[in-house]
Backbone as CSV, one residue per row, in Angstrom:
resi,resn,N_x,N_y,N_z,CA_x,CA_y,CA_z,C_x,C_y,C_z
1,UNK,3.411,20.455,-12.199,3.321,22.007,-11.844,4.359,22.159,-12.438
2,UNK,4.441,23.628,-12.943,5.307,24.463,-13.730,6.273,25.054,-12.574
3,UNK,7.187,24.583,-12.482,8.503,25.511,-11.232,8.847,27.077,-11.419
4,UNK,9.015,27.566,-10.751,9.041,28.952,-11.232,10.874,29.472,-11.000
5,UNK,11.398,30.169,-11.306,12.524,30.140,-11.257,12.588,31.392,-10.401
6,UNK,14.150,31.682,-10.107,14.179,32.860,-8.984,13.177,33.919,-9.109
7,UNK,13.542,34.511,-10.507,12.676,35.710,-10.832,11.393,35.555,-10.886
8,UNK,10.652,34.266,-10.877,9.252,34.414,-10.746,8.613,34.004,-12.044
9,UNK,9.938,33.361,-13.015,9.174,33.533,-14.438,9.149,31.859,-14.505
10,UNK,8.192,31.387,-15.184,8.117,29.752,-15.583,9.203,29.302,-15.952
11,UNK,9.637,28.152,-15.720,10.445,26.898,-16.592,9.666,26.691,-17.606
12,UNK,10.741,26.482,-19.049,10.212,25.960,-19.918,9.341,24.479,-20.145
13,UNK,8.979,23.678,-18.812,8.695,22.427,-18.848,8.209,22.287,-17.265
14,UNK,7.328,21.465,-17.885,6.345,20.807,-16.272,7.491,19.919,-15.732
15,UNK,7.455,19.950,-14.290,8.259,19.040,-13.693,7.426,17.913,-13.315
16,UNK,7.483,16.814,-13.185,6.562,15.581,-12.527,7.431,15.018,-11.334
17,UNK,6.949,15.094,-10.385,7.003,14.670,-9.277,6.234,13.686,-8.650
18,UNK,6.327,12.363,-7.793,5.383,11.436,-7.626,5.109,11.541,-5.904
19,UNK,3.956,11.217,-5.755,3.190,11.250,-4.511,3.180,9.927,-4.315
20,UNK,3.699,9.198,-3.147,3.339,7.854,-2.934,2.659,7.718,-1.691
21,UNK,1.849,6.835,-1.336,0.967,7.169,-0.035,0.562,5.523,0.638
22,UNK,0.418,5.146,1.440,0.284,3.926,2.210,-1.303,4.752,2.570
23,UNK,-2.211,3.808,2.784,-3.384,3.813,3.366,-4.153,3.010,4.271
24,UNK,-4.804,3.417,5.635,-5.448,2.134,5.824,-6.658,2.212,5.525
25,UNK,-7.775,1.044,6.037,-8.949,0.546,5.405,-10.145,1.820,5.610
26,UNK,-9.480,2.873,6.389,-10.729,3.871,6.557,-10.469,5.132,5.167
27,UNK,-9.502,4.816,4.115,-8.756,5.675,3.760,-7.982,6.804,4.054
28,UNK,-7.337,6.696,5.397,-6.622,7.471,5.932,-5.670,7.442,5.527
29,UNK,-4.227,8.196,4.913,-2.987,8.410,4.981,-2.100,7.865,5.958
30,UNK,-1.548,6.742,6.205,-0.818,6.706,7.242,0.941,6.797,7.048
31,UNK,0.764,7.035,5.441,2.217,7.112,5.204,2.353,7.962,3.367
32,UNK,2.866,8.985,3.651,3.312,9.618,2.205,4.489,10.391,2.003
33,UNK,5.030,10.513,1.075,6.246,11.162,0.647,5.682,11.691,-0.961
34,UNK,6.721,12.986,-1.113,6.553,13.230,-2.436,7.679,14.388,-2.459
35,UNK,8.119,14.340,-3.974,9.114,14.465,-4.135,10.111,14.098,-5.259
36,UNK,10.025,12.424,-5.188,10.489,11.756,-6.639,10.426,12.079,-7.605
37,UNK,10.869,12.222,-8.398,11.173,12.134,-9.991,10.463,11.378,-10.444
38,UNK,9.150,11.450,-11.374,8.146,10.964,-11.994,8.704,9.995,-12.772
39,UNK,9.973,10.157,-13.547,10.756,9.116,-13.935,10.853,7.542,-13.386
40,UNK,11.152,7.719,-12.198,10.889,6.605,-11.585,9.663,5.714,-10.928
41,UNK,9.949,4.309,-11.141,8.423,3.248,-10.910,7.875,3.989,-9.274
42,UNK,6.826,3.146,-9.526,6.251,3.367,-8.313,7.204,2.510,-7.374
43,UNK,7.475,1.319,-7.495,8.442,0.332,-6.742,10.083,1.178,-6.162
44,UNK,10.484,1.634,-7.360,11.778,2.454,-6.707,11.773,3.678,-6.375
45,UNK,10.779,4.116,-6.301,9.964,5.737,-5.334,9.682,5.145,-3.637
46,UNK,9.481,4.083,-3.605,9.086,3.487,-2.360,10.692,2.911,-1.464
47,UNK,11.444,2.711,-2.195,12.835,2.525,-2.250,13.627,3.659,-1.764
48,UNK,13.315,4.830,-2.164,14.031,6.064,-1.930,13.289,6.861,-0.430
49,UNK,12.316,6.098,0.458,11.901,6.758,1.252,12.493,6.478,2.406
50,UNK,12.233,6.908,3.961,12.255,6.521,5.048,11.577,5.260,5.519
51,UNK,10.056,5.400,5.027,9.463,4.028,5.383,10.326,2.876,4.820
52,UNK,10.662,2.619,3.724,11.374,1.786,3.099,12.562,1.232,3.995
53,UNK,13.332,2.087,4.081,14.468,2.002,5.003,13.962,1.491,6.413
54,UNK,12.933,2.007,7.074,12.462,0.872,8.575,12.058,0.044,8.122
55,UNK,11.365,-0.255,7.086,10.670,-1.598,6.582,12.042,-2.650,6.630
56,UNK,13.070,-2.211,5.729,14.031,-3.204,5.895,14.339,-3.400,6.956
57,UNK,14.833,-2.813,7.635,15.677,-2.626,9.339,14.663,-3.037,9.984
58,UNK,13.014,-3.829,9.932,12.060,-3.988,10.731,12.151,-2.883,12.254
59,UNK,12.051,-1.675,11.511,11.867,-0.823,12.597,10.522,-0.035,12.839
60,UNK,9.411,-0.256,11.920,8.214,-0.520,12.189,7.239,-0.742,13.161
61,UNK,6.421,-0.504,13.664,5.518,-1.161,14.516,4.385,-2.227,13.984
62,UNK,4.852,-2.542,12.961,4.007,-3.818,12.394,3.366,-4.784,13.305
63,UNK,2.102,-4.844,13.796,1.287,-5.665,14.979,1.810,-7.413,14.110
64,UNK,1.926,-8.382,15.146,2.193,-9.671,15.192,0.953,-10.541,14.199
65,UNK,1.125,-11.369,13.521,0.405,-12.123,12.623,-1.137,-12.440,13.581
66,UNK,-2.328,-12.053,12.924,-3.413,-12.450,13.699,-4.437,-13.652,13.214
67,UNK,-4.966,-14.275,14.144,-5.650,-15.447,14.101,-7.026,-14.960,13.229
68,UNK,-7.086,-15.574,12.184,-8.301,-15.517,11.033,-8.988,-16.683,10.962
69,UNK,-10.113,-17.531,11.287,-10.789,-18.380,11.190,-9.299,-19.732,11.716
70,UNK,-8.659,-19.577,12.260,-7.717,-20.667,13.083,-7.480,-20.506,11.845
71,UNK,-6.324,-19.615,11.174,-4.822,-19.282,10.749,-4.773,-18.066,11.088
72,UNK,-3.184,-18.282,11.231,-2.272,-17.080,11.098,-2.036,-16.285,10.365
73,UNK,-2.337,-15.234,9.916,-2.255,-14.104,8.715,-1.763,-13.181,9.449
74,UNK,-0.265,-12.511,8.759,0.472,-11.615,8.595,0.180,-10.276,8.177
75,UNK,0.457,-8.912,8.867,0.048,-7.809,7.936,1.020,-7.665,6.987
76,UNK,0.204,-7.090,6.105,0.736,-7.100,4.818,1.032,-5.968,4.211
77,UNK,1.164,-5.514,2.984,1.320,-4.137,2.354,0.318,-4.659,0.680
78,UNK,-0.077,-4.029,-0.089,-0.889,-4.300,-0.818,-0.258,-3.405,-1.951
79,UNK,0.447,-3.742,-3.101,0.704,-3.095,-4.120,0.392,-3.425,-5.681
80,UNK,0.801,-2.942,-6.690,0.575,-2.915,-7.890,2.046,-4.171,-8.458
81,UNK,2.059,-4.421,-9.723,3.000,-5.217,-10.449,4.749,-4.493,-10.106
82,UNK,4.734,-2.753,-9.937,5.774,-1.809,-10.128,6.545,-2.561,-8.828
83,UNK,5.850,-3.249,-7.760,6.860,-3.209,-6.360,7.627,-4.232,-6.470
84,UNK,8.847,-4.538,-5.858,9.238,-5.927,-5.597,8.475,-6.695,-4.520
85,UNK,8.528,-8.237,-4.833,8.116,-9.060,-4.299,8.158,-9.335,-2.681
86,UNK,7.908,-8.844,-1.994,8.273,-9.154,-0.334,8.004,-10.317,0.461
87,UNK,8.237,-10.448,1.806,6.852,-11.373,2.465,6.471,-10.386,3.182
88,UNK,6.316,-9.615,2.910,5.228,-8.303,3.751,4.284,-7.732,2.360
89,UNK,4.559,-8.222,1.357,4.334,-7.368,0.297,2.803,-8.126,-0.797
90,UNK,1.917,-8.137,-1.029,1.212,-8.596,-1.898,1.104,-7.752,-3.269
91,UNK,1.567,-8.457,-4.475,1.154,-7.773,-5.477,0.589,-9.410,-6.177
92,UNK,-0.160,-8.483,-7.531,-1.254,-9.670,-8.391,0.004,-10.593,-9.328
93,UNK,-0.694,-11.510,-9.697,0.010,-12.694,-10.341,0.280,-11.950,-11.793
94,UNK,1.407,-12.010,-12.311,1.755,-11.587,-13.705,0.446,-12.771,-14.625
95,UNK,0.029,-11.805,-15.513,-1.043,-11.976,-16.084,-0.639,-13.634,-17.386
96,UNK,0.527,-13.367,-17.538,1.063,-14.845,-18.013,0.873,-15.731,-17.436
97,UNK,0.771,-16.133,-16.121,0.817,-17.283,-15.262,-0.706,-17.242,-14.468
98,UNK,-1.645,-16.932,-15.021,-2.535,-16.945,-14.338,-3.591,-18.675,-14.442
99,UNK,-4.121,-18.693,-13.410,-4.731,-19.912,-13.080,-5.830,-19.257,-12.746
100,UNK,-7.154,-20.283,-12.955,-8.294,-19.939,-11.962,-8.149,-19.183,-10.467
101,UNK,-7.562,-19.945,-9.834,-7.050,-19.431,-8.586,-6.454,-18.132,-8.421
102,UNK,-5.409,-17.886,-9.418,-4.657,-16.576,-8.971,-5.477,-15.367,-9.975
103,UNK,-6.279,-16.117,-11.037,-7.393,-14.624,-11.227,-8.554,-14.091,-10.401
104,UNK,-8.715,-15.322,-9.351,-9.708,-14.606,-8.018,-8.697,-14.144,-7.159
105,UNK,-7.566,-14.411,-6.871,-6.887,-14.142,-5.871,-6.170,-12.241,-6.400
106,UNK,-5.764,-12.316,-7.612,-5.645,-10.696,-8.491,-6.920,-9.755,-8.289
107,UNK,-7.986,-10.894,-8.486,-9.388,-9.914,-8.499,-9.425,-9.240,-7.196
108,UNK,-9.575,-10.122,-5.913,-9.495,-9.689,-4.603,-8.601,-8.400,-4.125
109,UNK,-7.052,-8.944,-4.649,-6.183,-7.974,-4.318,-6.636,-6.703,-5.117
110,UNK,-7.201,-6.739,-6.336,-7.556,-5.203,-6.993,-8.904,-4.417,-5.946
111,UNK,-9.778,-5.285,-5.248,-10.220,-4.477,-4.131,-10.036,-3.824,-3.291
112,UNK,-8.519,-4.807,-2.485,-7.664,-4.105,-1.583,-7.049,-2.934,-2.473
113,UNK,-6.695,-2.849,-3.327,-5.605,-1.526,-4.393,-6.599,-0.535,-4.413
114,UNK,-8.301,-0.718,-4.672,-8.905,0.407,-4.753,-8.926,1.612,-3.563
115,UNK,-8.486,0.914,-2.202,-8.300,1.980,-1.524,-7.310,3.152,-1.730
116,UNK,-6.153,2.869,-1.793,-5.341,3.813,-2.075,-5.571,4.596,-3.339
117,UNK,-6.569,4.478,-4.333,-6.754,4.681,-5.694,-8.209,5.709,-5.020
118,UNK,-8.720,5.404,-4.488,-9.655,6.379,-3.811,-9.222,7.430,-3.166
119,UNK,-7.816,6.928,-2.323,-7.533,8.001,-1.250,-7.129,9.132,-2.755
120,UNK,-6.409,8.792,-3.674,-5.832,9.955,-4.490,-6.668,10.395,-5.439
121,UNK,-7.669,9.817,-5.990,-9.297,10.330,-6.060,-9.574,11.528,-5.093
122,UNK,-9.715,10.992,-4.339,-10.047,12.116,-3.180,-9.579,13.500,-2.863
123,UNK,-8.008,12.843,-3.074,-7.382,14.646,-3.066,-7.416,15.030,-4.090
124,UNK,-7.607,14.347,-5.609,-7.593,15.557,-6.415,-9.130,16.395,-6.480
125,UNK,-9.937,15.336,-5.988,-11.484,15.860,-5.994,-11.652,16.989,-4.959
126,UNK,-10.763,17.130,-3.870,-10.832,18.268,-2.948,-10.221,19.244,-2.724
127,UNK,-8.826,18.817,-3.608,-7.686,19.985,-3.385,-7.680,20.297,-5.132
128,UNK,-7.583,21.420,-5.689,-7.450,20.996,-6.930,-5.935,21.480,-7.457
129,UNK,-5.212,21.972,-6.767,-4.100,21.990,-6.794,-3.280,20.912,-7.494
130,UNK,-3.780,19.283,-7.179,-3.658,18.125,-8.148,-3.936,17.906,-9.338
131,UNK,-4.593,18.649,-9.340,-4.903,18.719,-10.959,-5.255,19.782,-12.183
132,UNK,-4.251,20.764,-11.717,-3.915,21.532,-12.376,-2.101,21.952,-12.877
133,UNK,-2.052,22.568,-13.477,-0.675,23.112,-13.515,0.159,24.730,-12.911
134,UNK,0.728,24.426,-11.818,0.817,25.849,-11.283,1.896,26.352,-11.188
135,UNK,2.120,27.252,-11.141,3.958,27.992,-11.283,4.369,28.823,-9.658
136,UNK,5.245,27.426,-9.155,5.716,27.387,-7.682,6.773,26.976,-7.816
137,UNK,7.682,27.573,-7.103,8.838,27.008,-6.412,9.068,25.592,-5.681
138,UNK,9.670,24.580,-6.289,9.651,23.275,-6.052,9.292,22.856,-4.455
139,UNK,10.037,23.729,-3.680,10.078,23.537,-2.046,8.869,23.726,-1.639
140,UNK,7.980,25.163,-2.540,6.615,25.297,-1.505,5.641,24.674,-2.298
141,UNK,5.742,23.685,-3.639,5.011,22.938,-3.806,5.150,21.603,-3.377
142,UNK,5.916,21.302,-2.704,6.261,19.894,-1.706,5.638,20.532,-0.275
143,UNK,5.506,21.167,0.161,4.599,21.610,1.439,3.537,21.981,1.124
144,UNK,2.809,22.551,0.209,1.425,22.799,-0.242,0.986,20.769,-0.230
145,UNK,1.315,20.203,-0.862,1.040,18.843,-0.827,1.370,17.826,0.025
146,UNK,2.343,18.223,0.958,2.224,17.112,1.957,1.355,18.167,3.056
147,UNK,1.063,19.389,3.105,-0.217,19.788,4.040,-1.299,19.251,3.401
148,UNK,-1.983,19.099,2.011,-2.885,18.501,2.055,-3.073,16.571,2.113
149,UNK,-2.176,16.491,2.127,-2.190,15.339,2.463,-2.602,15.189,4.129
150,UNK,-1.933,15.959,4.629,-2.177,16.020,6.762,-3.655,16.710,6.435
151,UNK,-3.889,17.289,5.845,-5.066,17.601,6.339,-6.093,16.223,5.525
152,UNK,-5.798,16.087,4.806,-6.830,14.673,4.099,-6.754,13.543,5.268
153,UNK,-5.512,13.161,6.118,-6.113,12.491,6.977,-6.380,13.246,8.148
154,UNK,-6.378,14.332,8.939,-6.911,14.760,9.627,-8.791,14.930,9.449
155,UNK,-9.003,14.954,8.334,-10.194,15.231,7.937,-11.052,13.729,7.857
156,UNK,-10.572,12.563,7.514,-10.915,11.591,7.659,-11.014,11.534,8.884
157,UNK,-9.807,11.337,9.653,-10.333,11.179,11.114,-11.172,11.769,12.144
158,UNK,-11.520,13.428,11.557,-12.934,14.025,12.367,-13.877,13.652,12.155
159,UNK,-13.914,14.110,10.703,-15.349,14.173,9.772,-15.439,13.333,8.611
160,UNK,-15.257,12.003,8.793,-15.343,11.170,7.400,-16.637,11.515,7.040
161,UNK,-17.952,11.042,7.214,-18.952,11.517,6.446,-18.870,13.043,5.802
162,UNK,-18.848,13.789,6.438,-18.741,15.221,5.831,-17.704,15.624,4.841
163,UNK,-16.684,15.232,5.150,-15.209,15.346,3.881,-15.374,14.351,2.652
164,UNK,-15.616,13.600,3.484,-15.711,12.083,2.228,-17.388,11.246,2.107
165,UNK,-18.356,11.827,1.607,-19.556,11.358,1.778,-19.285,10.190,0.621
166,UNK,-20.674,9.215,1.542,-19.982,8.009,0.729,-20.608,7.907,-1.274
167,UNK,-20.930,8.929,-1.580,-20.386,8.918,-3.331,-18.991,9.301,-3.592
168,UNK,-18.092,9.913,-2.744,-16.972,9.753,-3.119,-15.947,8.512,-3.453
169,UNK,-16.819,7.451,-2.402,-15.992,5.988,-2.545,-16.422,5.093,-3.218
170,UNK,-15.520,4.272,-3.694,-15.737,3.054,-4.693,-16.943,2.625,-3.766
171,UNK,-18.193,1.966,-4.093,-19.003,0.928,-3.530,-19.334,-0.223,-3.961
172,UNK,-19.314,-1.290,-3.078,-18.780,-2.636,-3.563,-20.376,-3.363,-3.016
173,UNK,-20.738,-3.764,-3.960,-21.937,-4.678,-3.679,-21.813,-6.161,-3.678
174,UNK,-21.313,-6.685,-2.432,-20.845,-7.969,-2.158,-21.647,-9.117,-2.821
175,UNK,-23.241,-8.877,-2.404,-24.224,-9.590,-3.223,-24.235,-9.992,-4.903
176,UNK,-23.762,-8.921,-5.158,-23.742,-9.239,-6.688,-22.634,-9.266,-7.163
177,UNK,-21.203,-8.770,-6.638,-19.855,-8.844,-6.978,-20.066,-7.557,-8.089
178,UNK,-20.139,-6.578,-7.559,-20.327,-5.578,-8.411,-20.069,-4.170,-7.275
179,UNK,-19.105,-3.354,-8.520,-18.201,-2.006,-8.119,-18.928,-0.830,-8.749
180,UNK,-19.374,0.004,-7.688,-19.860,1.299,-8.218,-18.929,2.250,-8.099
181,UNK,-18.580,2.755,-9.325,-17.048,3.930,-9.051,-17.500,4.910,-7.990
182,UNK,-16.800,5.498,-7.673,-16.821,7.019,-7.239,-17.278,7.983,-8.014
183,UNK,-17.932,9.222,-7.736,-18.133,10.358,-8.491,-16.708,10.898,-8.977
């Protein structure tokens, strides 16, 4: 977006701010933060959030491990290579270290990461502000972004089929192992 100065005139260059989010399996944002400088990596952005502080201090209400097919599995967050490796974060293996099993792991992990990618695609599709330059004060733009994220969460909860019909989401054909990308 283009930040306006106090006189309302556009400043010479666009500012790049990062929106970071955590989504559940229903494409609802359960946490979002906006405003870190775009030059900071995704992993670095996370470390500047109150969420990360609570995670570090074990103040989040994360459920205990669940029994899945006779194995205790912890709840984890899924990220990409930019995030630090932690016991509660899954990220792909480095391409230089790939065995067959690790390639399969990375493939399956990428399917889980598609959820948040779909969420951001939905935000762009539903709210044009995310794909155009606008002339607005930074604080006002932050309020717009946060309101739209909250509205997305609300609409996914009360009217998911109207707000995001199936063609808005990636569709996975488990039988054929294919993914049809959203519109």
